[in-house]
CSV table of C-alpha atoms in Angstrom, one decimal:
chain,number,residue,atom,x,y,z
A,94,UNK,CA,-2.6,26.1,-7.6
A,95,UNK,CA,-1.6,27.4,-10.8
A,96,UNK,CA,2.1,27.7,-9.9
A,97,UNK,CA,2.2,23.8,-9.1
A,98,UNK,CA,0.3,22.7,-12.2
A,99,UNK,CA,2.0,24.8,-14.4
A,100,UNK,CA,5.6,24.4,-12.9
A,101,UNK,CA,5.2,20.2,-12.7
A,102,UNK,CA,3.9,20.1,-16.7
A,103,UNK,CA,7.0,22.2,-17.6
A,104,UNK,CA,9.1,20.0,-15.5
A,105,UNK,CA,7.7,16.7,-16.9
A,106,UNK,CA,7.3,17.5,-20.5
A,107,UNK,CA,10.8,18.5,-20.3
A,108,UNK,CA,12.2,15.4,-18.9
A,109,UNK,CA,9.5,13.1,-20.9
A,110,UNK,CA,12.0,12.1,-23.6
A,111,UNK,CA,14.4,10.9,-20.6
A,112,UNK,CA,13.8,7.2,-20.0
A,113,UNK,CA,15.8,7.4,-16.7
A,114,UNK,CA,13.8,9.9,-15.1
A,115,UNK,CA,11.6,7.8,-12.3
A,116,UNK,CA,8.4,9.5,-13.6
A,117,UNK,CA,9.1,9.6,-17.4
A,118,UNK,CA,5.7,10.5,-18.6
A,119,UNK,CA,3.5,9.3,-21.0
A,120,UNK,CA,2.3,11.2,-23.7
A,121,UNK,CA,-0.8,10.1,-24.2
A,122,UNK,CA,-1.8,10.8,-20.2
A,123,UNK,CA,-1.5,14.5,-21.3
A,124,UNK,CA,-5.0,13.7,-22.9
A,125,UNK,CA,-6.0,13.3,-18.9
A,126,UNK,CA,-7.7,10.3,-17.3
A,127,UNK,CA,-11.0,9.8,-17.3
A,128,UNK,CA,-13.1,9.7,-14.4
A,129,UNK,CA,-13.7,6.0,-14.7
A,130,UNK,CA,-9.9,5.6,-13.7
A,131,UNK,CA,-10.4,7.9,-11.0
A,132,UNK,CA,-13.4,5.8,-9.7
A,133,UNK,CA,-10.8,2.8,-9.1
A,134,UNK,CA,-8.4,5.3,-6.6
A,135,UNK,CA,-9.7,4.6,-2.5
A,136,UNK,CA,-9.5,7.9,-1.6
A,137,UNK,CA,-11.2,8.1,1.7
A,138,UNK,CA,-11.2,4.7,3.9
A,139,UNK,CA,-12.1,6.0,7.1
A,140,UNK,CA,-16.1,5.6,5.9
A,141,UNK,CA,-16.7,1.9,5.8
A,142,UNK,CA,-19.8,0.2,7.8
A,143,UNK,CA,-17.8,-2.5,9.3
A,144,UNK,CA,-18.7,-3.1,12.6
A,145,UNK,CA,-16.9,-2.2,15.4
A,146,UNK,CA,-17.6,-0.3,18.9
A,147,UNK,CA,-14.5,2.3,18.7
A,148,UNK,CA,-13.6,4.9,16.5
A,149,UNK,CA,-12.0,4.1,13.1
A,150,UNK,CA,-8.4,5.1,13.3
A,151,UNK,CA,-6.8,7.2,10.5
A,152,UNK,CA,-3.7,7.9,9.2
A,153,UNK,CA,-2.2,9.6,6.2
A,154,UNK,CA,-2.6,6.4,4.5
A,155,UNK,CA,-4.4,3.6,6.5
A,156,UNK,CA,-7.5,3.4,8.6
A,157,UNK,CA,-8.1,1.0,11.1
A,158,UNK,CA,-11.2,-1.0,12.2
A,159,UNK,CA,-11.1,-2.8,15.8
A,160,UNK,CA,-13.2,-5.5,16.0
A,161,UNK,CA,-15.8,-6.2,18.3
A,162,UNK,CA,-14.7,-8.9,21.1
A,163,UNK,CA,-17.5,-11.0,20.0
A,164,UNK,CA,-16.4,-10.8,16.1
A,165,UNK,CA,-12.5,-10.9,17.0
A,166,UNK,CA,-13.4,-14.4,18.9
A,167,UNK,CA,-15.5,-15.9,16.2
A,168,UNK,CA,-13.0,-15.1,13.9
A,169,UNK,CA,-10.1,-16.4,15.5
A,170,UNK,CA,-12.3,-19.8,16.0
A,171,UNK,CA,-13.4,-19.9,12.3
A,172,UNK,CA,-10.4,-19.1,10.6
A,173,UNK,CA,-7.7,-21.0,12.8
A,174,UNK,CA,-5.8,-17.7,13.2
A,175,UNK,CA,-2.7,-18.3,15.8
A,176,UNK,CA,-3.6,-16.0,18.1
A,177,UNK,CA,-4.8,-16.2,21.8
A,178,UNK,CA,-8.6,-16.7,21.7
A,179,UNK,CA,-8.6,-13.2,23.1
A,180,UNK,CA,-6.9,-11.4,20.9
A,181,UNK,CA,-8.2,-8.1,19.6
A,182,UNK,CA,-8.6,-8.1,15.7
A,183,UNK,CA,-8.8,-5.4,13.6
A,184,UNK,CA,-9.1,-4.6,10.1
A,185,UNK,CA,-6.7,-2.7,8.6
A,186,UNK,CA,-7.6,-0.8,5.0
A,187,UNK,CA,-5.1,0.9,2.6
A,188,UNK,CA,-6.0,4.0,1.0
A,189,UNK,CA,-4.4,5.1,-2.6
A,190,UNK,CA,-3.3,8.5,-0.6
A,191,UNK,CA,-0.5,10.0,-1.2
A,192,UNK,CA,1.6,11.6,1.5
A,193,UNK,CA,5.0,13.8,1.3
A,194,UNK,CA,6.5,15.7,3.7
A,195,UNK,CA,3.9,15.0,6.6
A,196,UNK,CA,0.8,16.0,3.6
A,197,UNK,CA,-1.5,14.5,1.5
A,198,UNK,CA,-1.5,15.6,-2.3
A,199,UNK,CA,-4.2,15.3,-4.2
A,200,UNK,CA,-4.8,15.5,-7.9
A,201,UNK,CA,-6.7,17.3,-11.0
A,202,UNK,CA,-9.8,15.8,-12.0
A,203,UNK,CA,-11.1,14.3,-9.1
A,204,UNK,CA,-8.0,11.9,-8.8
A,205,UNK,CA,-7.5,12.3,-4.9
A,206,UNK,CA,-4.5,9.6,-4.8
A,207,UNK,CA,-2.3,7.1,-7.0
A,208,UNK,CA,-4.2,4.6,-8.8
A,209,UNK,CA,-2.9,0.6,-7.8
A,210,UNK,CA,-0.9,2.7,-5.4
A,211,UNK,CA,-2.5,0.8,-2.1
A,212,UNK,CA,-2.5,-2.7,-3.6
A,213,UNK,CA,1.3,-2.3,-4.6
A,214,UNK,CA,2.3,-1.2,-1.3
A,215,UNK,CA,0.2,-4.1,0.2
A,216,UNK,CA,1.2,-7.1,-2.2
A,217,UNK,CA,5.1,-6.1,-1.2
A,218,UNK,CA,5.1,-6.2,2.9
A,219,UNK,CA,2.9,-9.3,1.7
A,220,UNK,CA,5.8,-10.7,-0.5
A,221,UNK,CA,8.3,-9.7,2.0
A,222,UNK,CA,6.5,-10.9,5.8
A,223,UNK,CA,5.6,-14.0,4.0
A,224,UNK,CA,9.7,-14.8,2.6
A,225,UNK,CA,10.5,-13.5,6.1
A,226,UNK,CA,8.3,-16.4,7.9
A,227,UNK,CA,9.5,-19.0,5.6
A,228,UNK,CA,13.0,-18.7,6.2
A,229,UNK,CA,12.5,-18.5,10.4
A,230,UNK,CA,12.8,-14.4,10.8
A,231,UNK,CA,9.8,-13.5,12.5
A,232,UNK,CA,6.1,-13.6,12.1
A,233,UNK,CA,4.0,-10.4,10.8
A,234,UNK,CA,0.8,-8.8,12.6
A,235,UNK,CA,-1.0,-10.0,9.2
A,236,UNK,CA,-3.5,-12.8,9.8
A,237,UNK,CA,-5.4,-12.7,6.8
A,238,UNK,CA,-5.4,-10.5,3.4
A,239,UNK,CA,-9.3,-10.5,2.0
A,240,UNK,CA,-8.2,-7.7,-0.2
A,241,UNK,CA,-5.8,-6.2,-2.0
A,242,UNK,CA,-6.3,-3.4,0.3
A,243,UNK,CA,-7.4,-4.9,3.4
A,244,UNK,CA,-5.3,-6.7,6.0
A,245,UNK,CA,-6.9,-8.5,9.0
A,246,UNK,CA,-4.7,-7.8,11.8
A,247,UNK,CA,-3.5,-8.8,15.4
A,248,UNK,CA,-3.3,-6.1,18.0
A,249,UNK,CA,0.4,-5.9,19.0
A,250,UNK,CA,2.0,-3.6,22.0
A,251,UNK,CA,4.5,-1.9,20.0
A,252,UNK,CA,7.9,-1.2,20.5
A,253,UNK,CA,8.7,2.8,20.3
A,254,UNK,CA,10.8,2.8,18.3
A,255,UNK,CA,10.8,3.6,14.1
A,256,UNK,CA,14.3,2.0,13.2
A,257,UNK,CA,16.0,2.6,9.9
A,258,UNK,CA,18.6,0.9,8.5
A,259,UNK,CA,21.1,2.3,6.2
A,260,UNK,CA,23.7,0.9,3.7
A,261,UNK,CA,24.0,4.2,1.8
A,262,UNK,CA,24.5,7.7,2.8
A,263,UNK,CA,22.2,9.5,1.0
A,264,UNK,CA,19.0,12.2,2.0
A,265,UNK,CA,18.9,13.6,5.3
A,266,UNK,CA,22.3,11.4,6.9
A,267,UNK,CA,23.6,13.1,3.9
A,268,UNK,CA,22.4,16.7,4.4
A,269,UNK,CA,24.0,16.4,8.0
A,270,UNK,CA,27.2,14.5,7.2
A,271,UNK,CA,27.8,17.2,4.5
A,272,UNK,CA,27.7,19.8,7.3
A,273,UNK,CA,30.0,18.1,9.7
A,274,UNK,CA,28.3,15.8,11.6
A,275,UNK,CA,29.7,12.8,11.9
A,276,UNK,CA,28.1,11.1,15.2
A,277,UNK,CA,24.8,9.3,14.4
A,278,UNK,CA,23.0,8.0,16.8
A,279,UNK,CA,26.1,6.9,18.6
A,280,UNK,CA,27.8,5.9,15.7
A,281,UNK,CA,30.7,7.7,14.5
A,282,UNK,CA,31.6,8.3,10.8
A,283,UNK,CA,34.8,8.5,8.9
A,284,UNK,CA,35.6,11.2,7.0
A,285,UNK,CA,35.8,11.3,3.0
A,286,UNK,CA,32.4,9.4,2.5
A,287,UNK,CA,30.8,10.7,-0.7
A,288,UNK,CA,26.8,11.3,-1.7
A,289,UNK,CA,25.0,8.4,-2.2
A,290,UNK,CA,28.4,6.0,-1.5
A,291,UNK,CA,27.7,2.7,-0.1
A,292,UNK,CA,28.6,2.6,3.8
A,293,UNK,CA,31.4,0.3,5.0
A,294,UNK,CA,28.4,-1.5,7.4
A,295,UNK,CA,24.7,-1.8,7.7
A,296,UNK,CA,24.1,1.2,10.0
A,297,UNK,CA,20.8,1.2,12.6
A,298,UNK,CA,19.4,4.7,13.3
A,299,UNK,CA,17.1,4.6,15.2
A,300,UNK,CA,14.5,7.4,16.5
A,301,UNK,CA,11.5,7.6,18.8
A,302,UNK,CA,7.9,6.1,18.1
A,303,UNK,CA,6.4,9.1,19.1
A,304,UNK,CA,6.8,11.3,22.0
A,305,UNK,CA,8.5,9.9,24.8
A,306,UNK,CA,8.6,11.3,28.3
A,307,UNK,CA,11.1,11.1,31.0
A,308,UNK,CA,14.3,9.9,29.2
A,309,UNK,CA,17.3,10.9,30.1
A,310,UNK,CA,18.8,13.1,27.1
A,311,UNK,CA,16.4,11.9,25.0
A,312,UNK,CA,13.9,15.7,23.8
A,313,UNK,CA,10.3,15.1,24.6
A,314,UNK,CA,9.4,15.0,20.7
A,315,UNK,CA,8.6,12.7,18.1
A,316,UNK,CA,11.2,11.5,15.5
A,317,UNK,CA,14.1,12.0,17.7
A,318,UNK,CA,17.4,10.0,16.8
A,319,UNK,CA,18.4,8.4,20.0
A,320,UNK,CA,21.7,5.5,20.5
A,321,UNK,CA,21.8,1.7,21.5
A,322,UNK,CA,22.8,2.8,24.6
A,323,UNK,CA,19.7,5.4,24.9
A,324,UNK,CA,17.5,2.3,24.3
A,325,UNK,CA,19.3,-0.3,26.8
A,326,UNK,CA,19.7,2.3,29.6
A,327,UNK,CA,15.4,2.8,29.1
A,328,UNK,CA,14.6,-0.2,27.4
A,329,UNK,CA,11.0,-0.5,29.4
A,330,UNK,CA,10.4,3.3,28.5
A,331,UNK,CA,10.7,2.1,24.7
A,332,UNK,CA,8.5,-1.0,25.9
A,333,UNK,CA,10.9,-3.5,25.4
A,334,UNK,CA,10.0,-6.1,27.6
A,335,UNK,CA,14.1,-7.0,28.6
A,336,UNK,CA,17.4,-5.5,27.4
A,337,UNK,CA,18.4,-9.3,25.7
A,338,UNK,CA,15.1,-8.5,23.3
A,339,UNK,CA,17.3,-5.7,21.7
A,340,UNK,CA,19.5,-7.9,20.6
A,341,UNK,CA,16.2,-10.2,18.7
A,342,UNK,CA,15.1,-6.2,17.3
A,343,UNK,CA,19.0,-6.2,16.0
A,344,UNK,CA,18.9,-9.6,14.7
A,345,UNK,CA,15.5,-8.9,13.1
A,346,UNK,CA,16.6,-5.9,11.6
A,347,UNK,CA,20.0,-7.0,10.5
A,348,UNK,CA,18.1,-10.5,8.5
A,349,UNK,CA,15.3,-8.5,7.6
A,350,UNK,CA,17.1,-6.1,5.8
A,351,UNK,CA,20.0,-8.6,4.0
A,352,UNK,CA,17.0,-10.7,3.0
A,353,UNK,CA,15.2,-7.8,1.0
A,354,UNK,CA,18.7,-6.7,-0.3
A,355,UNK,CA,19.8,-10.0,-2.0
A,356,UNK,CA,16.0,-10.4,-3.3
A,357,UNK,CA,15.8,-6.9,-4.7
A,358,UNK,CA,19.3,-7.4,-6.4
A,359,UNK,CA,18.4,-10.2,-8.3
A,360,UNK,CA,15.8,-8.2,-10.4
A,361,UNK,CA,18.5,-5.4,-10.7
A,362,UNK,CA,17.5,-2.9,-7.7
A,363,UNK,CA,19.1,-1.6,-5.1
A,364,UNK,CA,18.5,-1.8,-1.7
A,365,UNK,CA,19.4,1.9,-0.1
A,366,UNK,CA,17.7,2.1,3.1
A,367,UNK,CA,14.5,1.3,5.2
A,368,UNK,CA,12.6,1.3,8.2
A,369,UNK,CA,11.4,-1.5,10.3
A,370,UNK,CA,8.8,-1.4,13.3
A,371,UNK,CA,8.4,-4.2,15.6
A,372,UNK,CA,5.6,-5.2,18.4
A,373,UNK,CA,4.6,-7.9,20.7
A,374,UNK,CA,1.5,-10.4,20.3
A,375,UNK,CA,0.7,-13.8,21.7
A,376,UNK,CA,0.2,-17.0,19.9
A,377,UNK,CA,-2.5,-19.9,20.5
A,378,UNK,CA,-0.4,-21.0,23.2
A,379,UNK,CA,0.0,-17.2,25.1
A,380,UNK,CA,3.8,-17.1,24.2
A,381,UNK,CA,4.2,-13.6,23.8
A,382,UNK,CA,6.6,-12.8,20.6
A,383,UNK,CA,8.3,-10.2,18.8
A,384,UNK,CA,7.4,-9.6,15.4
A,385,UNK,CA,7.5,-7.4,12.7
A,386,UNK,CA,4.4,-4.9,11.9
A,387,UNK,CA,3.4,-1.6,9.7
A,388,UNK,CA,4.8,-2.3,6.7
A,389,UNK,CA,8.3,-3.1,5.5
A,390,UNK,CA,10.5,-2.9,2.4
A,391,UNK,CA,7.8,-1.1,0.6
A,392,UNK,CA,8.4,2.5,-2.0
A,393,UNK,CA,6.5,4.5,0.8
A,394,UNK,CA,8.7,3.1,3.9
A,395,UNK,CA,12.1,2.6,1.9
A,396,UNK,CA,14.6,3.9,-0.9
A,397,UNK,CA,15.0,1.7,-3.8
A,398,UNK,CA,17.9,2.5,-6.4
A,399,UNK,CA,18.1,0.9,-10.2
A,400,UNK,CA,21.2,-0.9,-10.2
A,401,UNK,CA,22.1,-0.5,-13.5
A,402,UNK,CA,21.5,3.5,-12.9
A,403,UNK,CA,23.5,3.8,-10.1
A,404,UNK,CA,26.6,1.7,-11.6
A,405,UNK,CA,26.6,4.6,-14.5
A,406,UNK,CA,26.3,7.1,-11.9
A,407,UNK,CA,23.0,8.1,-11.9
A,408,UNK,CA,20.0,7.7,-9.5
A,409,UNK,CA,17.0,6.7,-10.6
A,410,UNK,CA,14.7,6.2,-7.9
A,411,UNK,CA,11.5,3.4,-7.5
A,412,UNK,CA,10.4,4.6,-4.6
A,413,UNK,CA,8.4,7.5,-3.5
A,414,UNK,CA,11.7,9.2,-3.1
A,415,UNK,CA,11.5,10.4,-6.1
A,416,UNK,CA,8.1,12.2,-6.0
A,417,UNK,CA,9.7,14.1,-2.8
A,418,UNK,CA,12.6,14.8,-4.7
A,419,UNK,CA,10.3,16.6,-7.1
A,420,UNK,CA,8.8,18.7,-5.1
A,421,UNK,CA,11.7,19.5,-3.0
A,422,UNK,CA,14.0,20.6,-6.2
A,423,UNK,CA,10.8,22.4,-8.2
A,424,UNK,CA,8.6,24.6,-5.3
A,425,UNK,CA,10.3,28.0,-5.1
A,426,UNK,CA,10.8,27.3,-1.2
A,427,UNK,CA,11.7,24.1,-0.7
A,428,UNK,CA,12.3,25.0,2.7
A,429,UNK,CA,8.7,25.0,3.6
A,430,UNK,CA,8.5,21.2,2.8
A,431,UNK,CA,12.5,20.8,5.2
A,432,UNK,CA,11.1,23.5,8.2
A,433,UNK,CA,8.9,21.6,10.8
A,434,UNK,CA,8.0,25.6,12.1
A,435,UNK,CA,6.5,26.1,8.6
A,436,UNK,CA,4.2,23.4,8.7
A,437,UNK,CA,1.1,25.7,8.6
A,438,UNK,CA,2.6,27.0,5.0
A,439,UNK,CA,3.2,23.5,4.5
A,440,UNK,CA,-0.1,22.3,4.7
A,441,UNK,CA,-1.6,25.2,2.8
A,442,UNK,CA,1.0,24.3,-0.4
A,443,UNK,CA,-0.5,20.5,-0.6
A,444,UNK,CA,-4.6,21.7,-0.4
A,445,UNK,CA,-4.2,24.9,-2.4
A,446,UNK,CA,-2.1,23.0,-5.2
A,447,UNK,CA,-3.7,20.1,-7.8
A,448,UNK,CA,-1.0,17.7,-9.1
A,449,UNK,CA,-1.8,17.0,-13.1
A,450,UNK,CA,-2.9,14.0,-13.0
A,451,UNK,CA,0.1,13.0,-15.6
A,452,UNK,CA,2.1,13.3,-12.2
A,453,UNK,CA,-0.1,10.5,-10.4
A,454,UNK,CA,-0.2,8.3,-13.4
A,455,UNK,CA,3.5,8.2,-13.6
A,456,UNK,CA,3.9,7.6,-10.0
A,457,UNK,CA,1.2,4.9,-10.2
A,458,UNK,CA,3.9,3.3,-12.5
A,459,UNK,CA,6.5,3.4,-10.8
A,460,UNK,CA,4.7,1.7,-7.3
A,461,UNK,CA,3.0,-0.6,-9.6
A,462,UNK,CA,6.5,-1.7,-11.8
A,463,UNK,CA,8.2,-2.3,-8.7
A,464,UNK,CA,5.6,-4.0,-7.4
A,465,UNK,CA,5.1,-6.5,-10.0
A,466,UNK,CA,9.3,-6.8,-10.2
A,467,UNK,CA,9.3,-8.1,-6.3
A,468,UNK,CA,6.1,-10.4,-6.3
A,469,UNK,CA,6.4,-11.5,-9.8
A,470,UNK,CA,2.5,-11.0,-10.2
A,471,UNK,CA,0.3,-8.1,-11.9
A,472,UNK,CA,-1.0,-5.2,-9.8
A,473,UNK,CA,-5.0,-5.3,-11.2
A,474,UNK,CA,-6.9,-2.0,-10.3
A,475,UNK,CA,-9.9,-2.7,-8.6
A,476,UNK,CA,-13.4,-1.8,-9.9
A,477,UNK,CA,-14.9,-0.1,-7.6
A,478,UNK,CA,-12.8,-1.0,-4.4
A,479,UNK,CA,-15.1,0.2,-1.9
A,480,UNK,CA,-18.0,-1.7,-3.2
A,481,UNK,CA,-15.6,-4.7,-3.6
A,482,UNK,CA,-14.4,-4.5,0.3
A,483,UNK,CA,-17.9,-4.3,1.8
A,484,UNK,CA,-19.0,-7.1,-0.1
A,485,UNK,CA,-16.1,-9.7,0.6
A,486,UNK,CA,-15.8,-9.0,4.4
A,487,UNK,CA,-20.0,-9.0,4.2
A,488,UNK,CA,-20.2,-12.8,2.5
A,489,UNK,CA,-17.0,-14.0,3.5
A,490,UNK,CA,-16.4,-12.7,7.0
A,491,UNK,CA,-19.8,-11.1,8.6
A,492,UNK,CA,-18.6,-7.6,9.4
A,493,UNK,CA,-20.9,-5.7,7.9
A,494,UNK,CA,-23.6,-3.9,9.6
C-alpha cells in the first residue's frame, strides 16, 4: 500500500507545477478531503430497496434493477414511454467507482470512487443520445433520467459485439502496429504511420461481446478482434437479426462517431477513438429497432485529446486514459496491469493499494471539466445520493419497498 501512496505523491507533486499534465494537482487537496466530500461518492449501488423479483446486476461500475412486470406496465402506461406495453423496465444506477485494467481502485480516507465521477459520465451519453435522436441517428435504451445517476431503461437483445472506432493510432493498435502487425481486423495498414498520427479513414475494430461459441476462426474468448467478414459469414451468432442490419451498425457507427467529433472540436478536443454497443427493442407499435445502448462518447468508454496539446505535440488526455496511463508508466511491473495470466497479482495490486485522495480529486476534475465542456451545464455533487435516489423513485415513481 505504501509503495502506491508514496510513489503517486512523488509523481504528482512533481508534475503539480505542470498545467498540461491531465491530473495537475491542487495544492490545497494535499490538506486531504474531508469526510463530508467522501459522503457525496456512490460507492456501493448494488444495495438499494427498489423493488424487483431478480437479482440486482453489477458491474464494475453500474448495477441494474429489473422491474417487476407489474411496475414495468404501470410505468410504461404513466409515463407514455414508447415502448411495447410489455416491455421489461429496469433501472439502471451509476456508481462513482473507478475501474482500470479490469479493477476497481479505491482511495485514502474512506473515498472508495471519484467524486461527480457518475453524474459526469451520465450527463454526456445524455448529451450525446439525445443530439443523436434529434438529428435522425438512432434512439438510446434511456427512457427516463430521475437522477443524475439513475437511468430508467428498456430491455434490449444486444448485439455481441463491442465495436471501436478509431481515427488515431494510438494505445494498444499502437503497441501492435509498432511490432509489425499491420492486419486489423481485416483491415490492412500502410506502413510509416507514426504514434498517436491521425489515420487516413475512420477504422471499425470490432471484437466479441463476450464469449462466443461455435464460430469459425473466431477463439472461444471474450474481447476477441474479429473482421466484417467474421460478422457477415455468422451474423445470427452475433445476433444480428439479417446481414443488411450490419450495414445500419456501420452507418450508426460511422454518424455516431462524426457527430461527437465535430461537437467535441468546437470546444477544442479531440476526438481519438471510442466504442459503441448496439441492441434491439420494440416501440409502441412492436417495430423492433436497432439502437444504441451502454454508454457512448463518455471519458470511461472513449479517448479524448486537447486540441491545442496535441497541435504542440503533446498529449494531454481528458479521459480516463490518462489515469491508466499513470499507473501503467509508475507501478514497477507494469506488466501485471498488460498480462491477462497475472490477473490474480492484478487484483491484489488495486485492494492492497489506497490511491491519495489528491489522485481522485484530480481525476474528479478532469470527468467533471469535460463534462461541463460537452453539456454546457455544471456537474453539482449530490448530498447524499443514496438517500436522494430512494426518495425520488419513492414519490415520484413508486419503487420503493
Amino acid at each position: 500500500m505504501e509503495l502506491l501512496k508514496s510513489l503517486l505523491l512523488m509523481i504528482w507533486l512533481n508534475q503539480a507545477a505542470t498545467s498540461t499534465h491531465p491530473y495537475n494537482i491542487n495544492h490545497n487537496s494535499l490538506q486531504g478531503i474531508t469526510m463530508s466530500l467522501a459522503n457525496k461518492v456512490l460507492a456501493s449501488n448494488n444495495d438499494l430497496p427498489i423493488r424487483s423479483d431478480q437479482p440486482v446486476h453489477s458491474g464494475k461500475v453500474r448495477s441494474v434493477y429489473w422491474l417487476t412486470e407489474a411496475d414495468s406496465r404501470r410505468l410504461i402506461a404513466d409515463k407514455g414511454y414508447d415502448v411495447a406495453a410489455d416491455a421489461p423496465l429496469a433501472i439502471m444506477v451509476i456508481s462513482d467507482r473507478i475501474s482500470a485494467f479490469e479493477c476497481i481502485w479505491k482511495g485514502e480516507g474512506g473515498m472508495n470512487g471519484v467524486p461527480g465521477k457518475g453524474a459526469a459520465l451520465n450527463a454526456i451519453s445524455n448529451h450525446w443520445f439525445k443530439l443523436f435522436r434529434e438529428k435522425g441517428l438512432a434512439d438510446s435504451h434511456i427512457l427516463d433520467v430521475p437522477h443524475p445517476l439513475v437511468w430508467i431503461v428498456q430491455k434490449a437483445k444486444p448485439v455481441m459485439i463491442e465495436a471501436i472506432c478509431r481515427q488515431y493510432i494510438t494505445g494498444s493498435m499502437w503497441r501492435a502496429y509498432s511490432k509489425g502487425e499491420r492486419n486489423f481486423c481485416g483491415i490492412e495498414l500502410p506502413d510509416g504511420l507514426q504514434k498517436d498520427q491521425r489515420l487516413p479513414e475512420l477504422l471499425i475494430t470490432p471484437s466479441t461481446k463476450g464469449i462466443l461459441t461455435g464460430i469459425p476462426g473466431v477463439p472461444e474468448a471474450d474481447d476477441v478482434n474479429v473482421s466484417r467478414a467474421d460478422i457477415e459469414n455468422n451474423y445470427s451468432s452475433f445476433k444480428f437479426r439479417n446481414v443488411d442490419d450490419i450495414n445500419v451498425y456501420e452507418k450508426l457507427l460511422g454518424e455516431g462517431f462524426n457527430l461527437i467529433s465535430a461537437s467535441l472540436a468546437e470546444i477544442g478536443q479531440t476526438f481519438v477513438d471510442t466504442k459503441f454497443e448496439f441492441g434491439y427493442v420494440r416501440d409502441q407499435q412492436n417495430s423492433e429497432k436497432l439502437i444504441y445502448m451502454d454508454e457512448v462518447g463518455t471519458p470511461d468508454s472513449s479517448r479524448i485529446w486537447d486540441s491545442a496539446s496535441y497541435a504542440d505535440g503533446k498529449i494531454v488526455e481528458n479521459s480516463k486514459e490518462g489515469f491508466r496511463q499513470l499507473l501503467l508508466n509508475h507501478f514497477p511491473d507494469a506488466d501485471i496491469l498488460l498480462n491477462k495470466n497475472r490477473m490474480p497479482e492484478r487484483t491484489a495490486l488495486a485492494e492492497d493499494n489506497l490511491l491519495p485522495e489528491s489522485v481522485l480529486m484530480s481525476v474528479s476534475e478532469t470527468y467533471t471539466g469535460i463534462a461541463e465542456k460537452i453539456t454546457g451545464e455544471k456537474i453539482t455533487l449530490p448530498e447524499d445520493p443514496k438517500a436522494e435516489i430512494i426518495a425520488i423513485l419513492a414519490e415520484q415513481y413508486d419503487l420503493i419497498d
